[in-house]
Short mmCIF file of C-alpha atoms in Angstrom, two decimals:
data_model
loop_
_atom_site.label_atom_id
_atom_site.label_comp_id
_atom_site.label_asym_id
_atom_site.label_seq_id
_atom_site.Cartn_x
_atom_site.Cartn_y
_atom_site.Cartn_z
CA MET A 1017 -67.48 -12.58 21.11
CA ILE A 1018 -66.45 -9.12 20.03
CA GLN A 1019 -63.39 -9.28 22.24
CA ALA A 1020 -62.38 -12.59 20.66
CA LYS A 1021 -62.65 -11.07 17.19
CA ILE A 1022 -60.60 -8.08 18.27
CA LYS A 1023 -57.90 -10.37 19.66
CA THR A 1024 -57.89 -12.35 16.43
CA VAL A 1025 -57.49 -9.21 14.32
CA LEU A 1026 -54.77 -7.84 16.57
CA GLY A 1027 -52.93 -11.18 16.50
CA ALA A 1028 -53.04 -11.25 12.71
CA GLN A 1029 -51.72 -7.70 12.57
CA CYS A 1030 -48.87 -8.56 14.94
CA ARG A 1031 -47.94 -11.58 12.87
CA GLY A 1032 -48.00 -9.41 9.75
CA HIS A 1033 -45.75 -6.84 11.39
CA ARG A 1034 -43.33 -9.55 12.48
CA ALA A 1035 -43.26 -11.03 9.01
CA MET A 1036 -42.60 -7.61 7.53
CA SER A 1037 -39.85 -6.99 10.09
CA ASP A 1038 -38.29 -10.33 9.23
CA LEU A 1039 -38.35 -9.46 5.52
CA LEU A 1040 -36.80 -6.07 6.19
CA LEU A 1041 -34.09 -7.67 8.32
CA LEU A 1042 -33.42 -10.28 5.64
CA GLY A 1043 -33.26 -7.59 2.94
CA LEU A 1044 -30.86 -5.58 5.09
CA ILE A 1045 -28.59 -8.61 5.55
CA VAL A 1046 -28.63 -9.37 1.82
CA GLY A 1047 -27.91 -5.73 0.98
CA LEU A 1048 -24.99 -5.54 3.42
CA THR A 1049 -23.61 -8.83 2.09
CA LEU A 1050 -23.75 -7.57 -1.50
CA LEU A 1051 -22.17 -4.30 -0.43
CA LEU A 1052 -19.38 -6.21 1.31
CA LEU A 1053 -18.79 -8.36 -1.78
CA LEU A 1054 -18.71 -5.32 -4.03
CA THR A 1055 -16.25 -3.65 -1.66
CA LEU A 1056 -14.01 -6.72 -1.70
CA LEU A 1057 -14.16 -6.91 -5.48
CA ALA A 1058 -13.37 -3.22 -5.77
CA PHE A 1059 -10.42 -3.64 -3.39
CA ALA A 1060 -9.19 -6.67 -5.35
CA GLY A 1061 -9.46 -4.69 -8.57
CA TYR A 1062 -7.59 -1.81 -6.99
CA SER A 1063 -4.90 -4.28 -5.89
CA GLY A 1064 -4.42 -5.55 -9.44
CA LEU A 1065 -6.90 -8.39 -9.88
CA LEU A 1066 -7.97 -7.10 -13.30
CA SER A 1067 -4.58 -5.76 -14.36
CA GLY A 1068 -3.06 -7.41 -17.41
CA VAL A 1069 0.33 -9.10 -17.10
CA VAL A 1070 2.64 -8.31 -20.02
CA VAL A 1071 5.95 -10.16 -20.15
CA SER A 1072 8.68 -8.89 -22.46
CA ALA A 1073 12.42 -9.01 -23.00
CA GLY A 1074 14.50 -5.88 -23.11
CA SER A 1075 16.60 -3.57 -20.98
CA PRO A 1076 16.44 -3.93 -17.17
CA PRO A 1077 14.15 -1.76 -15.03
CA ILE A 1078 17.08 -0.79 -12.79
CA ARG A 1079 20.78 -0.12 -13.24
CA ASN A 1080 23.56 -1.70 -11.22
CA VAL A 1081 22.65 -1.60 -7.54
CA THR A 1082 24.22 -2.10 -4.12
CA VAL A 1083 21.93 -3.96 -1.75
CA ALA A 1084 21.81 -4.88 1.92
CA TYR A 1085 20.33 -8.36 2.30
CA LYS A 1086 19.70 -11.32 4.53
CA PHE A 1087 19.93 -14.84 3.15
CA HIS A 1088 17.02 -17.18 3.82
CA VAL A 1089 16.62 -20.94 3.38
CA GLY A 1090 13.06 -22.15 3.82
CA PRO A 1091 9.53 -21.52 2.57
CA TYR A 1092 9.15 -18.28 0.66
CA SER A 1093 6.02 -17.60 2.70
CA GLU A 1094 8.31 -16.91 5.66
CA THR A 1095 10.15 -14.02 3.97
CA GLY A 1096 7.61 -11.43 5.10
CA ARG A 1097 9.51 -10.83 8.32
CA LEU A 1098 12.68 -10.08 6.31
CA PHE A 1099 10.84 -7.44 4.27
CA THR A 1100 9.50 -5.95 7.50
CA GLU A 1101 12.94 -5.98 9.08
CA SER A 1102 14.68 -4.32 6.13
CA CYS A 1103 11.96 -1.69 5.81
CA SER A 1104 12.12 -0.92 9.53
CA VAL A 1105 15.81 -0.05 9.20
CA SER A 1106 15.18 2.53 6.47
CA PRO A 1107 11.54 2.79 5.33
CA LYS A 1108 12.32 5.13 2.42
CA LEU A 1109 14.53 2.64 0.55
CA ARG A 1110 13.20 0.28 -2.10
CA SER A 1111 12.83 -3.37 -1.21
CA ILE A 1112 14.34 -6.15 -3.30
CA ALA A 1113 14.11 -9.93 -3.24
CA VAL A 1114 16.08 -12.50 -5.25
CA TYR A 1115 14.59 -15.99 -5.50
CA TYR A 1116 16.98 -18.74 -6.53
CA ASP A 1117 14.75 -21.82 -6.43
CA ASN A 1118 11.52 -22.83 -8.10
CA PRO A 1119 9.04 -23.58 -5.27
CA HIS A 1120 7.13 -25.94 -7.56
CA MET A 1121 10.21 -28.13 -8.05
CA VAL A 1122 12.07 -27.73 -4.76
CA PRO A 1123 10.87 -28.68 -1.26
CA PRO A 1124 9.86 -25.52 0.63
CA GLU A 1125 12.47 -26.10 3.34
CA LYS A 1126 15.24 -25.99 0.71
CA CYS A 1127 14.17 -22.87 -1.19
CA ARG A 1128 16.78 -20.11 -1.08
CA CYS A 1129 16.41 -16.37 -1.43
CA ALA A 1130 17.94 -13.03 -0.46
CA VAL A 1131 15.74 -10.20 0.81
CA GLY A 1132 16.72 -6.66 1.67
CA SER A 1133 16.89 -3.04 0.54
CA ILE A 1134 18.53 -1.19 -2.34
CA LEU A 1135 21.15 1.11 -0.85
CA SER A 1136 22.20 2.82 -4.07
CA GLU A 1137 21.79 2.63 -7.84
CA GLY A 1138 24.04 3.54 -10.75
CA GLU A 1139 27.17 5.59 -10.09
CA GLU A 1140 25.95 6.63 -6.66
CA SER A 1141 27.60 4.93 -3.68
CA PRO A 1142 25.83 4.31 -0.37
CA SER A 1143 27.04 6.24 2.62
CA SER A 1144 29.19 4.45 5.18
CA GLU A 1145 26.64 5.37 7.88
CA LEU A 1146 23.87 3.61 5.96
CA ILE A 1147 26.02 0.53 5.44
CA GLN A 1148 26.98 0.38 9.10
CA LEU A 1149 23.34 0.80 10.10
CA TYR A 1150 22.27 -2.25 8.09
CA GLN A 1151 25.29 -4.27 9.17
CA LYS A 1152 24.38 -3.49 12.78
CA PHE A 1153 21.12 -5.41 12.23
CA GLY A 1154 22.85 -8.39 10.62
CA PHE A 1155 22.52 -7.45 6.94
CA LYS A 1156 25.28 -8.08 4.41
CA VAL A 1157 26.21 -5.92 1.44
CA PHE A 1158 26.44 -7.07 -2.16
CA SER A 1159 26.39 -5.50 -5.62
CA PHE A 1160 24.31 -6.56 -8.63
CA PRO A 1161 25.20 -5.46 -12.17
CA ALA A 1162 22.85 -4.13 -14.83
CA PRO A 1163 22.54 -6.91 -17.44
CA SER A 1164 22.12 -5.91 -21.04
CA HIS A 1165 18.88 -7.88 -21.47
CA VAL A 1166 16.30 -9.30 -19.09
CA VAL A 1167 12.86 -10.88 -19.11
CA THR A 1168 10.65 -8.45 -17.24
CA ALA A 1169 7.09 -7.76 -16.13
CA THR A 1170 5.33 -5.30 -13.83
CA PHE A 1171 2.37 -5.48 -11.49
CA PRO A 1172 0.55 -2.81 -9.45
CA TYR A 1173 1.69 -2.45 -5.86
CA THR A 1174 -1.16 -0.69 -4.10
CA SER A 1175 -1.82 -2.98 -1.13
CA THR A 1176 -0.63 -6.11 0.62
CA LEU A 1177 -3.08 -8.07 -1.51
CA SER A 1178 -1.10 -6.95 -4.57
CA ILE A 1179 1.81 -9.14 -3.45
CA TRP A 1180 -0.44 -12.19 -3.10
CA LEU A 1181 -1.99 -11.57 -6.52
CA ALA A 1182 1.40 -10.96 -8.15
CA THR A 1183 2.84 -14.27 -7.00
CA ARG A 1184 -0.11 -16.11 -8.53
CA ARG A 1185 -0.34 -14.18 -11.78
CA VAL A 1186 3.09 -12.88 -12.76
CA HIS A 1187 5.27 -15.89 -12.01
CA PRO A 1188 3.18 -18.30 -14.14
CA ALA A 1189 3.32 -15.75 -16.97
CA LEU A 1190 7.10 -15.51 -16.63
CA ASP A 1191 7.38 -19.30 -16.63
CA ALA A 1192 5.31 -19.60 -19.80
CA TYR A 1193 7.32 -16.88 -21.57
CA ILE A 1194 10.70 -18.37 -20.63
CA LYS A 1195 9.73 -21.95 -21.43
CA GLY A 1196 7.99 -21.01 -24.66
CA ARG A 1197 11.13 -19.30 -25.96
CA LYS A 1198 13.56 -21.76 -24.33
CA LEU A 1199 15.45 -18.98 -22.61
CA CYS A 1200 18.10 -19.19 -19.93
CA ALA A 1201 16.69 -16.56 -17.54
CA HIS A 1202 17.47 -16.74 -13.84
CA PRO A 1203 17.29 -15.97 -10.95
CA ARG A 1204 13.99 -14.20 -10.19
CA LEU A 1205 14.20 -10.65 -8.86
CA GLU A 1206 11.40 -8.55 -7.41
CA ILE A 1207 11.89 -4.81 -6.94
CA TYR A 1208 9.25 -2.91 -4.97
CA GLN A 1209 9.30 0.66 -6.22
CA GLN A 1210 6.56 3.13 -5.32
CA ASP A 1211 3.31 1.72 -6.73
CA GLN A 1212 4.85 -0.96 -8.97
CA ILE A 1213 6.45 -4.36 -8.48
CA TYR A 1214 9.14 -5.00 -11.10
CA PHE A 1215 9.92 -8.63 -11.92
CA MET A 1216 13.25 -9.28 -13.60
CA CYS A 1217 15.02 -12.40 -14.86
CA PRO A 1218 18.53 -11.72 -16.22
CA LEU A 1219 19.43 -13.17 -19.60
CA ALA A 1220 23.14 -12.53 -19.10
CA ARG A 1221 25.59 -12.28 -16.20
CA GLN A 1222 23.31 -14.50 -14.16
CA GLY A 1223 26.18 -15.63 -11.95
CA ASP A 1224 26.66 -12.09 -10.68
CA PHE A 1225 23.20 -12.20 -9.08
CA TYR A 1226 24.01 -15.14 -6.83
CA VAL A 1227 25.07 -14.06 -3.35
CA PRO A 1228 28.00 -15.96 -1.76
CA GLU A 1229 25.71 -17.99 0.51
CA VAL A 1230 24.14 -19.68 -2.51
CA LYS A 1231 27.53 -20.89 -3.70
CA GLU A 1232 28.27 -22.09 -0.20
CA THR A 1233 25.06 -24.15 -0.02
CA GLU A 1234 25.81 -25.60 -3.44
CA ARG A 1235 29.29 -26.60 -2.36
CA LYS A 1236 27.95 -28.30 0.75
CA SER A 1237 25.21 -30.12 -1.17
CA ARG A 1238 27.73 -31.61 -3.60
CA GLY A 1239 29.42 -33.43 -0.73
CA PRO A 1240 33.00 -33.66 0.48
CA ALA A 1241 34.23 -35.55 -2.58
CA GLU A 1242 33.06 -33.01 -5.12
CA ALA A 1243 34.14 -30.16 -2.83
CA THR A 1244 37.64 -31.66 -2.86
CA ASP A 1245 37.57 -31.86 -6.66
CA ALA A 1246 36.49 -28.25 -6.84
CA GLN A 1247 39.39 -27.18 -4.65
CA MET A 1248 41.78 -29.09 -6.93
CA ASP A 1249 40.62 -27.19 -10.01
CA GLY A 1250 43.33 -24.63 -9.30
CA THR A 1251 41.21 -21.79 -10.59
CA GLY A 1252 40.67 -20.10 -7.26
CA ALA A 1253 36.96 -19.68 -7.97
CA ASP A 1254 36.02 -22.01 -5.12
CA THR A 1255 37.58 -19.69 -2.59
CA MET A 1256 34.79 -17.21 -3.22
CA SER A 1257 32.44 -19.37 -1.18
CA ASP A 1258 34.52 -18.78 1.93
CA THR A 1259 33.52 -15.12 1.96
CA SER A 1260 30.12 -14.44 3.49
CA SER A 1261 29.83 -10.94 2.06
CA VAL A 1262 31.39 -8.74 -0.58
CA SER A 1263 32.93 -5.41 0.33
CA LEU A 1264 31.88 -2.32 -1.52
CA GLU A 1265 35.29 -2.09 -3.15
CA VAL A 1266 34.15 -4.93 -5.36
CA GLY A 1267 31.59 -3.07 -7.40
CA PRO A 1268 29.57 -4.44 -10.28
CA GLY A 1269 32.04 -3.03 -12.75
CA SER A 1270 34.89 -5.10 -11.30
CA ARG A 1271 32.94 -8.34 -11.39
CA GLU A 1272 32.92 -8.91 -15.12
CA THR A 1273 32.37 -12.63 -14.77
CA SER A 1274 29.39 -13.65 -16.85
CA ALA A 1275 27.12 -16.64 -16.59
CA ALA A 1276 29.40 -18.41 -19.05
CA THR A 1277 32.19 -18.52 -16.46
CA LEU A 1278 30.34 -18.42 -13.15
CA SER A 1279 27.17 -20.15 -12.13
CA PRO A 1280 25.90 -20.88 -8.63
CA GLY A 1281 27.69 -23.81 -7.09
CA VAL A 1282 29.93 -24.37 -10.12
CA SER A 1283 33.63 -23.66 -9.75
CA SER A 1284 34.87 -21.74 -12.78
CA ARG A 1285 33.10 -23.97 -15.30
CA GLY A 1286 30.92 -22.61 -18.06
CA TRP A 1287 27.45 -23.69 -19.12
CA ASP A 1288 28.99 -25.77 -21.90
CA ASP A 1289 30.88 -28.01 -19.47
CA GLY A 1290 27.84 -30.09 -18.72
CA ASP A 1291 24.77 -29.78 -16.55
CA THR A 1292 26.36 -28.86 -13.23
CA ARG A 1293 23.51 -26.64 -12.10
CA SER A 1294 21.67 -27.40 -8.91
CA GLU A 1295 18.27 -29.03 -9.23
CA HIS A 1296 17.06 -26.09 -7.14
CA SER A 1297 17.84 -23.42 -9.67
CA TYR A 1298 15.31 -21.36 -11.58
CA SER A 1299 17.64 -21.88 -14.54
CA GLU A 1300 15.85 -25.16 -15.19
CA SER A 1301 12.69 -23.28 -16.09
CA GLY A 1302 13.99 -23.03 -19.65
CA ALA A 1303 15.12 -26.04 -21.58
CA SER A 1304 18.01 -24.25 -23.24
CA GLY A 1305 19.56 -20.83 -23.50
CA SER A 1306 18.43 -19.04 -26.65
CA SER A 1307 20.48 -16.39 -28.39
CA PHE A 1308 19.38 -12.77 -28.57
CA GLU A 1309 18.04 -12.94 -32.10
CA GLU A 1310 15.36 -15.37 -30.93
CA LEU A 1311 13.94 -12.88 -28.43
CA ASP A 1312 10.86 -10.80 -28.96
CA LEU A 1313 12.26 -7.39 -28.04
CA GLU A 1314 9.98 -4.53 -28.90
CA GLY A 1315 9.34 -0.96 -27.84
CA GLU A 1316 11.49 1.00 -25.44
CA GLY A 1317 13.12 -0.40 -22.31
CA PRO A 1318 12.35 0.86 -18.80
CA LEU A 1319 15.62 2.80 -18.78
CA GLY A 1320 14.82 4.56 -22.03
CA GLU A 1321 16.98 2.27 -24.15
CA PRO A 1322 15.41 1.09 -27.41
CA ARG A 1323 14.41 -2.53 -27.48
CA LEU A 1324 15.08 -4.72 -30.46
CA SER A 1325 12.62 -5.90 -33.03
CA PRO A 1326 12.28 -9.64 -33.60
CA GLU A 1327 14.07 -9.33 -36.95
CA ALA A 1328 17.07 -7.42 -35.67
CA GLU A 1329 20.02 -8.71 -33.69
CA PRO A 1330 21.77 -6.31 -31.32
CA LEU A 1331 24.94 -4.98 -32.86
CA GLY A 1332 28.03 -6.15 -31.05
CA ALA A 1333 26.03 -8.27 -28.62
CA ALA A 1334 27.90 -11.38 -27.65
CA LYS A 1335 25.90 -14.58 -27.50
CA TRP A 1336 26.23 -16.48 -24.27
CA PRO A 1337 26.99 -20.21 -24.52
CA ARG A 1338 23.94 -22.34 -24.94
CA GLU A 1339 22.80 -24.09 -21.84
CA PRO A 1340 22.61 -27.90 -22.16
CA SER A 1341 19.09 -29.21 -22.45
CA THR A 1342 17.64 -30.66 -19.28
CA PRO A 1343 14.45 -32.62 -18.78
CA GLU A 1344 11.63 -30.72 -17.13
CA LYS A 1345 11.00 -31.82 -13.57
CA GLY A 1346 7.55 -30.41 -13.29
CA GLU A 1347 5.18 -27.84 -14.56
CA GLU A 1348 5.05 -24.42 -12.88
#
């Protein structure tokens, strides 16, 4: 009888210990889960989750640059290997990407972009050894000018997650800003510089940011008939598409052609000659091209140049021709 009672007491104690062990284990699991969630949230915050996105119009974040690039046609999600490839050639150089098509309006397999590295900026010229090194790995060389005004935004670049967050936060903000002010701002540039990602959409000289391969794809998409018409224009502009790269002798200063006289896939015709833009282009993000006095330019530009107040028009600034209105094909 006594032994039975002892067994009963011991059994109850064992069950109590097991229950307590189960509670401790459950509490440990919950604590670790909360700690993991807090760590993920802290990492997301560090990567820019809570950073505000401020879009403005003003001077560009970079001057004229010479870049080594590779042209890509296909989903933008596949461009990671191009970034890796360009960085592996020279890890110390800044990365740059130029996106020509709106992925919300264009099938992923038709989206076009150029990805590479900035070889030099401003008056500095890249060394021939550096150029030959990139050309050895299949990169081409091209020069971008420094437009007088751009739509720009920045986002922290502290981790790989920053890139994912930037694509989902900055681009919608840029779309809203450009559409709300009916600006002609294209293409989309991303410059990866130290701990910041600079987003830039030129408001002038847009044609100078289109690499020759874009013009070539436009010419092919128009078909043989239109290609023949373009060759009969007699302007010589169509012959530019036969060149796959631009030599360094043709610097940004020598390519004075503005968006009014050169647009991707359009042979020597200005914006006023009708809607000849590709349906792929980011230029359809804005319904029409607004003049500079309609911009909200405040503060000081990234290059130290004063931005303009909404009431003031830049002295001596030429207005580019207004872009013909086009119906929106879809929301960003």
